[in-house]
Amino acid sequence: MQQAEIETGIRLSFEKLVALLARIFIRNGVSPENAGVLAENCASCERDGSFSHGIFRIPGYVSSLKSGWVDGAAVPAVEDAGGAFIRVDARNGFAQPALMAARDLLIGRTKEHGIALLALRRSHHFSALWPDVEPFADEGLVALSFVNSMACVVPHGGHKAIFGTNPIAFAAPRRDEPPFVFDQASSALANGDVQIAAREGRLLEPGMGVDRNGEPTRDPKAILDGGALLPFGGHKGGSIALMVEILGAALTGGYFSGEFDWSEFKGAQTPKTGQLFIVIDPERGGNDVFRDRVSEISALVREAGQERLPGDRRMQSRTRSMAGGIVLSQANYDMLRSYV
Amino acid sequence: MQQAEIETGIRLSFEKLVALLARIFIRNGVSPENAGVLAENCASCERDGSFSHGIFRIPGYVSSLKSGWVDGAAVPAVEDAGGAFIRVDARNGFAQPALMAARDLLIGRTKEHGIALLALRRSHHFSALWPDVEPFADEGLVALSFVNSMACVVPHGGHKAIFGTNPIAFAAPRRDEPPFVFDQASSALANGDVQIAAREGRLLEPGMGVDRNGEPTRDPKAILDGGALLPFGGHKGGSIALMVEILGAALTGGYFSGEFDWSEFKGAQTPKTGQLFIVIDPERGGNDVFRDRVSEISALVREAGQERLPGDRRMQSRTRSMAGGIVLSQANYDMLRSYV
């Protein structure tokens, strides 16, 4: 099928896809500045093969914008809490423009103090998390981010969904190779992957979720229709999901994943929660071999038999996309055109 | 069996157990100051029912000290890297005295800047991780810690052990109740639990480890005898294990879990690696409802059907131990006496 798509699909350069997506965002009430940030984010996901967070998300973005639930033109308010602590009130806008508004200050404070924190609240995060952390590693910094989302995961042994998929992302620079970056949901599966499986009519592996009665199911539609996902790795993944609620929401002043009320906004799809960043200067105090050490442990993992490290596949997709363009199926291209 | 132990065992107050353990440490080459820290740490584990890291570890501590591999009298060197970044060279001593040497400075810097980091290297960690983070939450702070250990975990899909059990611990204060604290290995099981199962001749659940040929096994002895543990939760737990190597070792300047060479120290058991702390003042910037919010999400998790939160069982054990004393079997009591 991928081969068929390549033959029959449309090829766009990264820049052209960004421009097309920016037009879609602007047409749907996003300010030009915010549209640029969201378009680059979404095009990066498509470019790198993060299809569940690429153009697949555009209908959801548009629907949410049209509902009035999210303010695409929001101007985030950066609140300098002094020292190494920065807060941002996203003012009901998207998280990525809120991050961009504070990014230079965050990097400056990290270099000044060795570590710094950014706490976003009243922010909508509807994309992958790795695009938020990777640029810090490109600057030689280590970054961690935590974002909660919308209630779709039951606690370990529980029956009611209260956690979001609650991903954690981590990035660290390496020597003469792209940074080590992972982005993983604390649910057994990402919501986007459940949606894609439902669309394709595939059954899921066992252990991914429960139906509306709390019974285990492999049917993605049963999970989406009143059911819920399970945390990955049993009670340990559940504890990580809870930590993400604490760091992403309690610490930032955002909503918990089960707390916001969008019932009056028909078509709303973007979870309005919070997001935390911790950024570290790993060379502070004279540790100038840090990049080499991260490359070293990455090599050891490969030698020990793990064929693919997190991020490897994204980097392969990126190289392919930058060389030959980003391939969209005719149907996807038409879908995008319909929103302009 | 627990009932039998209660009837036939020895009851010691927490203070008496600390004093007995301190005598053991001092008798085996630990300085009085360091002995006090290690004794309180070990007695706390026993008090709270963390049996795999309580007095069960004493023979290992003594064996490691006698081998000359670890310096019980080490005086840690605190290196103020400026701003919010503190390094400590544990000088081949234990991690807990190194933490204590920098703890006040770390708390001070956290309150000054809103977030601070402590990087320990050349440190031996042979205990549970929760006692390191819980006291920060008692001060109203949020703490994260990462420590790598000794190679006993294969990467996801790999055949060679290069990760330690690599636990993560997290602590956050709550309102009018003990802090939320978890401490979990990124392996499917903690090493101490494998040792206890081997001693008791129990089989493990499937999916915990592999034998010396890389084949799945439920026999704890096969895991300990040239085999290895698996990460929890498949590739996601494996990524966390790798992150702990990066944060606990690459960032601190310590050894990776598969890197240190103790072959010339017969009886050495304490892994010599590194440990990272990130401590946050959650109320910085006016978020004075943080404790309430952590209590709130804890309550939501219970209401959603998760019967026990991380730390609940420890708190129950602690209450029991403080009221009625810490119960040691006659055999364990004799074991301790033999080391004085």
XYZ file of N, CA and C in Angstrom, chain B residues 158-307:
450
model
N 16.838 -7.379 22.929
C 18.273 -7.655 22.935
C 18.599 -8.925 23.711
N 19.890 -9.266 23.737
C 20.314 -10.515 24.360
C 21.379 -10.316 25.420
N 21.914 -9.102 25.543
C 23.012 -8.875 26.482
C 22.593 -7.837 27.522
N 22.834 -8.137 28.806
C 22.447 -7.214 29.868
C 23.384 -6.013 29.881
N 22.831 -4.827 29.731
C 23.650 -3.611 29.841
C 23.033 -2.575 30.771
N 21.736 -2.695 31.024
C 21.086 -1.766 31.957
C 21.090 -2.352 33.369
N 21.058 -1.475 34.361
C 20.730 -1.908 35.708
C 19.218 -1.978 35.854
N 18.756 -2.262 37.066
C 17.305 -2.241 37.284
C 16.799 -0.799 37.198
N 17.695 0.160 37.317
C 17.456 1.561 36.975
C 16.118 2.130 37.449
N 15.964 2.242 38.758
C 14.701 2.780 39.267
C 14.559 4.288 39.094
N 13.312 4.697 39.081
C 12.916 6.106 39.132
C 12.082 6.284 40.386
N 12.328 7.342 41.126
C 11.455 7.648 42.265
C 10.930 9.062 42.121
N 9.708 9.250 42.602
C 9.010 10.535 42.477
C 8.271 10.815 43.780
N 8.334 12.035 44.253
C 7.625 12.403 45.478
C 6.972 13.763 45.331
N 5.736 13.878 45.797
C 5.011 15.155 45.763
C 4.182 15.271 47.035
N 4.183 16.468 47.650
C 3.429 16.655 48.890
C 1.926 16.658 48.649
N 1.172 16.194 49.633
C -0.291 16.263 49.580
C -0.798 17.042 50.793
N -2.070 17.367 50.767
C -2.679 18.119 51.867
C -3.175 17.146 52.939
N -2.715 17.312 54.167
C -3.218 16.546 55.311
C -3.108 15.033 55.134
N -2.147 14.584 54.362
C -1.875 13.147 54.250
C -0.416 13.002 53.847
N 0.134 11.784 53.993
C 1.541 11.621 53.618
C 1.724 11.918 52.137
N 2.945 12.285 51.732
C 3.187 12.601 50.317
C 2.915 11.416 49.411
N 2.653 11.716 48.128
C 2.581 10.677 47.111
C 4.018 10.331 46.719
N 4.389 9.090 46.874
C 5.764 8.672 46.583
C 5.741 7.351 45.835
N 6.387 7.287 44.675
C 6.627 5.967 44.103
C 8.101 5.775 43.816
N 8.475 4.534 43.738
C 9.860 4.099 43.525
C 9.746 2.825 42.732
N 10.065 2.883 41.460
C 9.876 1.678 40.664
C 11.056 1.408 39.746
N 11.470 0.158 39.736
C 12.520 -0.284 38.827
C 12.005 -0.167 37.398
N 12.905 0.109 36.458
C 12.489 0.058 35.054
C 12.676 -1.356 34.499
N 13.121 -2.268 35.335
C 13.073 -3.695 34.991
C 11.703 -4.228 35.368
N 11.353 -5.394 34.804
C 10.056 -5.996 35.101
C 9.948 -6.366 36.572
N 11.095 -6.541 37.229
C 11.129 -6.915 38.648
C 12.387 -6.286 39.245
N 12.374 -6.027 40.562
C 13.582 -5.527 41.217
C 14.518 -6.699 41.499
N 15.805 -6.412 41.479
C 16.795 -7.449 41.754
C 16.588 -8.095 43.122
N 16.267 -7.272 44.113
C 16.059 -7.796 45.461
C 14.923 -8.811 45.487
N 13.894 -8.570 44.683
C 12.758 -9.507 44.653
C 13.152 -10.821 43.986
N 14.048 -10.745 43.006
C 14.544 -11.979 42.384
C 15.347 -12.772 43.410
N 16.172 -12.053 44.168
C 16.976 -12.726 45.192
C 16.096 -13.384 46.246
N 15.046 -12.683 46.653
C 14.153 -13.252 47.673
C 13.429 -14.465 47.114
N 12.967 -14.388 45.865
C 12.285 -15.540 45.251
C 13.230 -16.731 45.137
N 14.490 -16.463 44.791
C 15.475 -17.551 44.696
C 15.675 -18.189 46.062
N 15.767 -17.369 47.087
C 15.974 -17.877 48.449
C 14.789 -18.712 48.885
N 13.594 -18.280 48.496
C 12.377 -18.992 48.918
C 12.000 -20.103 47.954
N 12.754 -20.255 46.861
C 12.476 -21.342 45.910
C 11.180 -21.158 45.128
N 10.748 -19.901 44.946
C 9.528 -19.615 44.187
C 9.817 -19.396 42.717
N 8.869 -19.779 41.857
C 8.963 -19.409 40.439
C 8.428 -17.991 40.270
N 8.921 -17.277 39.260
C 8.441 -15.920 38.970
C 7.306 -15.975 37.963
N 6.567 -14.872 37.852
C 5.583 -14.718 36.768
C 6.319 -14.751 35.426
N 5.611 -15.136 34.361
C 6.261 -15.085 33.038
C 6.594 -13.633 32.645
N 7.602 -13.482 31.776
C 7.931 -12.151 31.242
C 8.867 -11.338 32.102
N 9.436 -11.938 33.140
C 10.303 -11.179 34.049
C 11.770 -11.229 33.615
N 12.191 -12.353 32.994
C 13.613 -12.435 32.676
C 13.970 -13.528 31.697
N 15.265 -13.586 31.403
C 15.814 -14.586 30.479
C 16.971 -15.315 31.169
N 17.275 -16.537 30.682
C 18.406 -17.279 31.234
C 19.695 -16.893 30.508
N 20.785 -17.600 30.809
C 22.091 -17.203 30.255
C 22.149 -17.332 28.742
N 21.198 -18.063 28.156
C 21.152 -18.170 26.697
C 20.179 -17.180 26.060
N 19.614 -16.293 26.883
C 18.678 -15.319 26.354
C 17.272 -15.870 26.188
N 17.041 -17.073 26.725
C 15.705 -17.675 26.612
C 14.854 -17.278 27.813
N 13.550 -17.048 27.586
C 12.652 -16.702 28.698
C 12.670 -17.769 29.794
N 12.678 -17.336 31.045
C 12.647 -18.302 32.150
C 11.840 -17.741 33.308
N 11.264 -18.653 34.112
C 10.569 -18.234 35.338
C 11.393 -18.567 36.577
N 12.573 -19.143 36.372
C 13.416 -19.576 37.492
C 14.312 -18.416 37.940
N 14.098 -17.899 39.167
C 14.913 -16.761 39.622
C 16.404 -17.097 39.650
N 16.731 -18.363 39.919
C 18.158 -18.732 39.974
C 18.783 -18.666 38.585
N 18.011 -19.017 37.557
C 18.528 -18.937 36.183
C 18.766 -17.483 35.785
N 17.923 -16.582 36.316
C 18.117 -15.147 36.032
C 19.384 -14.639 36.725
N 19.564 -15.075 37.982
C 20.728 -14.605 38.743
C 22.020 -15.246 38.239
N 21.926 -16.455 37.695
C 23.111 -17.214 37.275
C 23.389 -16.996 35.777
N 23.800 -15.808 35.436
C 24.192 -15.542 34.050
C 23.047 -15.094 33.156
N 21.822 -15.138 33.688
C 20.692 -14.651 32.908
C 20.503 -13.158 33.126
N 19.315 -12.664 32.828
C 19.066 -11.229 32.960
C 17.574 -10.966 33.100
N 17.264 -9.785 33.610
C 15.874 -9.336 33.684
C 15.478 -8.683 32.366
N 14.180 -8.528 32.172
C 13.640 -7.773 31.042
C 13.150 -6.414 31.544
N 13.123 -5.383 30.654
C 12.499 -4.129 31.071
C 11.001 -4.344 31.302
N 10.389 -3.546 32.138
C 8.922 -3.618 32.297
C 8.278 -2.984 31.062
N 7.119 -3.498 30.708
C 6.318 -2.837 29.665
C 6.965 -2.769 28.295
N 7.799 -3.758 27.932
C 8.344 -3.816 26.575
C 9.266 -2.660 26.238
N 9.145 -2.150 25.003
C 10.123 -1.143 24.552
C 10.009 0.159 25.338
N 8.826 0.457 25.887
C 8.683 1.714 26.630
C 9.489 1.686 27.927
N 9.414 0.560 28.629
C 10.235 0.430 29.840
C 11.714 0.431 29.484
N 12.046 -0.135 28.333
C 13.436 -0.138 27.883
C 13.944 1.269 27.624
N 13.078 2.121 27.067
C 13.486 3.513 26.825
C 13.694 4.254 28.138
N 12.871 3.935 29.121
C 13.057 4.566 30.430
C 14.372 4.109 31.053
N 14.675 2.811 30.918
C 15.950 2.301 31.441
C 17.130 3.032 30.804
N 17.034 3.281 29.506
C 18.104 3.992 28.801
C 18.185 5.447 29.260
N 17.032 6.077 29.468
C 17.022 7.446 29.986
C 17.710 7.501 31.359
N 17.501 6.479 32.180
C 18.131 6.459 33.507
C 19.653 6.321 33.385
N 20.130 5.569 32.396
C 21.585 5.523 32.165
C 22.103 6.911 31.783
N 21.336 7.608 30.937
C 21.774 8.935 30.479
C 21.756 9.943 31.625
N 20.659 9.941 32.405
C 20.543 10.917 33.501
C 21.399 10.521 34.702
N 21.396 9.224 35.033
C 22.101 8.770 36.243
C 23.606 8.680 36.050
N 24.047 8.408 34.826
C 25.484 8.204 34.598
C 26.082 9.247 33.655
N 25.555 9.358 32.409
C 26.176 10.285 31.455
C 26.157 11.718 31.985
N 25.052 12.103 32.588
C 24.907 13.495 33.044
C 25.668 13.775 34.344
N 25.874 12.747 35.148
C 26.543 12.958 36.438
C 28.048 12.762 36.337
N 28.479 12.009 35.304
C 29.888 11.633 35.237
C 30.167 10.297 35.910
N 29.119 9.530 36.183
C 29.293 8.212 36.804
C 29.447 7.124 35.748
N 29.629 5.909 36.222
C 29.736 4.769 35.316
C 28.363 4.327 34.822
N 28.315 3.814 33.583
C 27.125 3.083 33.147
C 27.043 1.770 33.921
N 25.860 1.154 33.878
C 25.638 -0.061 34.685
C 26.513 -1.228 34.250
N 26.952 -1.209 32.996
C 27.763 -2.320 32.522
C 29.230 -1.977 32.447
N 29.636 -0.900 33.076
C 30.945 -0.339 32.797
C 31.973 -0.529 33.902
N 31.524 -0.529 35.157
C 32.524 -0.580 36.241
C 33.075 -2.005 36.371
N 34.311 -2.096 36.830
C 34.988 -3.385 36.895
C 35.332 -3.703 38.348
N 34.576 -4.629 38.934
C 34.837 -4.995 40.326
C 35.436 -6.395 40.408
N 35.962 -6.876 39.281
C 36.416 -8.271 39.245
C 37.550 -8.538 40.237
N 38.300 -7.512 40.588
C 39.412 -7.746 41.522
C 38.997 -7.556 42.980
N 37.711 -7.335 43.194
C 37.228 -7.120 44.564
C 36.272 -8.244 44.930
N 36.776 -9.327 45.410
C 35.955 -10.502 45.721
C 34.940 -10.148 46.809
N 33.680 -10.410 46.519
C 32.641 -10.120 47.506
C 31.966 -8.775 47.286
N 32.462 -7.992 46.320
C 31.855 -6.688 46.035
C 30.427 -6.880 45.544
N 29.501 -6.115 46.076
C 28.095 -6.247 45.664
C 27.427 -4.914 45.367
N 28.046 -3.818 45.758
C 27.361 -2.519 45.636
C 27.722 -1.856 44.310
N 26.730 -1.600 43.448
C 27.036 -0.981 42.162
C 27.551 0.442 42.339
N 28.581 0.779 41.586
C 29.230 2.098 41.691
C 28.907 2.879 40.424
N 27.916 3.750 40.506
C 27.434 4.418 39.299
C 27.258 5.912 39.552
N 26.053 6.410 39.396
C 25.756 7.815 39.627
C 24.275 7.953 39.934
N 23.873 9.142 40.311
C 22.468 9.361 40.679
C 22.119 10.815 40.443
N 20.952 11.042 39.871
C 20.512 12.412 39.607
C 19.250 12.737 40.415
N 19.205 13.951 40.941
C 18.005 14.480 41.589
C 17.564 15.747 40.868
N 16.268 15.869 40.647
C 15.665 17.124 40.203
C 14.640 17.497 41.266
N 14.787 18.683 41.845
C 13.880 19.099 42.922
C 13.212 20.415 42.519
N 11.909 20.492 42.710
C 11.099 21.616 42.227
C 10.291 22.210 43.375
N 10.230 23.540 43.408
C 9.309 24.213 44.332
C 7.981 24.419 43.606
N 6.978 23.591 43.902
C 5.756 23.604 43.080
C 4.909 24.860 43.267
N 5.176 25.622 44.295
C 4.343 26.803 44.553
C 4.940 28.078 43.957
N 6.100 27.934 43.340
C 6.740 29.094 42.715
C 5.776 29.726 41.705
N 5.613 30.992 41.786
C 4.745 31.663 40.831
C 3.288 31.666 41.281
N 3.049 31.333 42.563
C 1.711 31.535 43.114
C 0.770 30.345 43.037
N 1.302 29.160 42.762
C 0.457 27.971 42.663
C 0.266 27.332 44.045
N -0.423 28.044 44.931
C -0.463 27.585 46.321
C -1.493 26.491 46.588
N -2.149 26.024 45.540
C -3.094 24.911 45.711
C -2.467 23.575 45.320
N -1.151 23.561 45.103
C -0.528 22.347 44.584
C -0.835 21.113 45.438
N -0.635 21.222 46.759
C -0.874 20.062 47.631
C -2.324 19.570 47.511
N -3.235 20.506 47.457
C -4.649 20.129 47.341
C -4.892 19.372 46.043
N -4.251 19.848 44.990
C -4.447 19.220 43.679
C -3.869 17.800 43.667
N -2.749 17.590 44.319
C -2.177 16.232 44.358
C -3.081 15.310 45.173
N -3.645 15.835 46.251
C -4.611 15.040 47.031
C -5.844 14.722 46.190
N -6.279 15.715 45.415
C -7.463 15.550 44.572
C -7.275 14.435 43.541
N -6.149 14.461 42.822
C -5.960 13.446 41.791
C -5.736 12.064 42.438
N -5.146 12.048 43.618
C -4.998 10.763 44.328
C -6.375 10.189 44.649
N -7.266 11.043 45.105
C -8.626 10.592 45.427
C -9.347 10.104 44.175
N -9.149 10.805 43.062
C -9.785 10.396 41.801
C -9.310 9.001 41.376
N -8.039 8.725 41.571
C -7.498 7.413 41.201
C -8.148 6.322 42.057
N -8.301 6.598 43.329
C -8.969 5.612 44.211
C -10.434 5.417 43.790
N -11.112 6.541 43.520
C -12.530 6.443 43.115
C -12.692 5.675 41.814
N -11.672 5.759 40.948
C -11.743 5.068 39.655
C -11.457 3.576 39.796
N -11.180 3.145 41.022
C -11.092 1.712 41.244
C -9.715 1.140 41.522
N -8.688 2.000 41.550
C -7.366 1.471 41.924
C -7.303 1.412 43.439
N -7.232 0.207 43.968
C -7.385 0.053 45.422
C -6.218 0.632 46.208
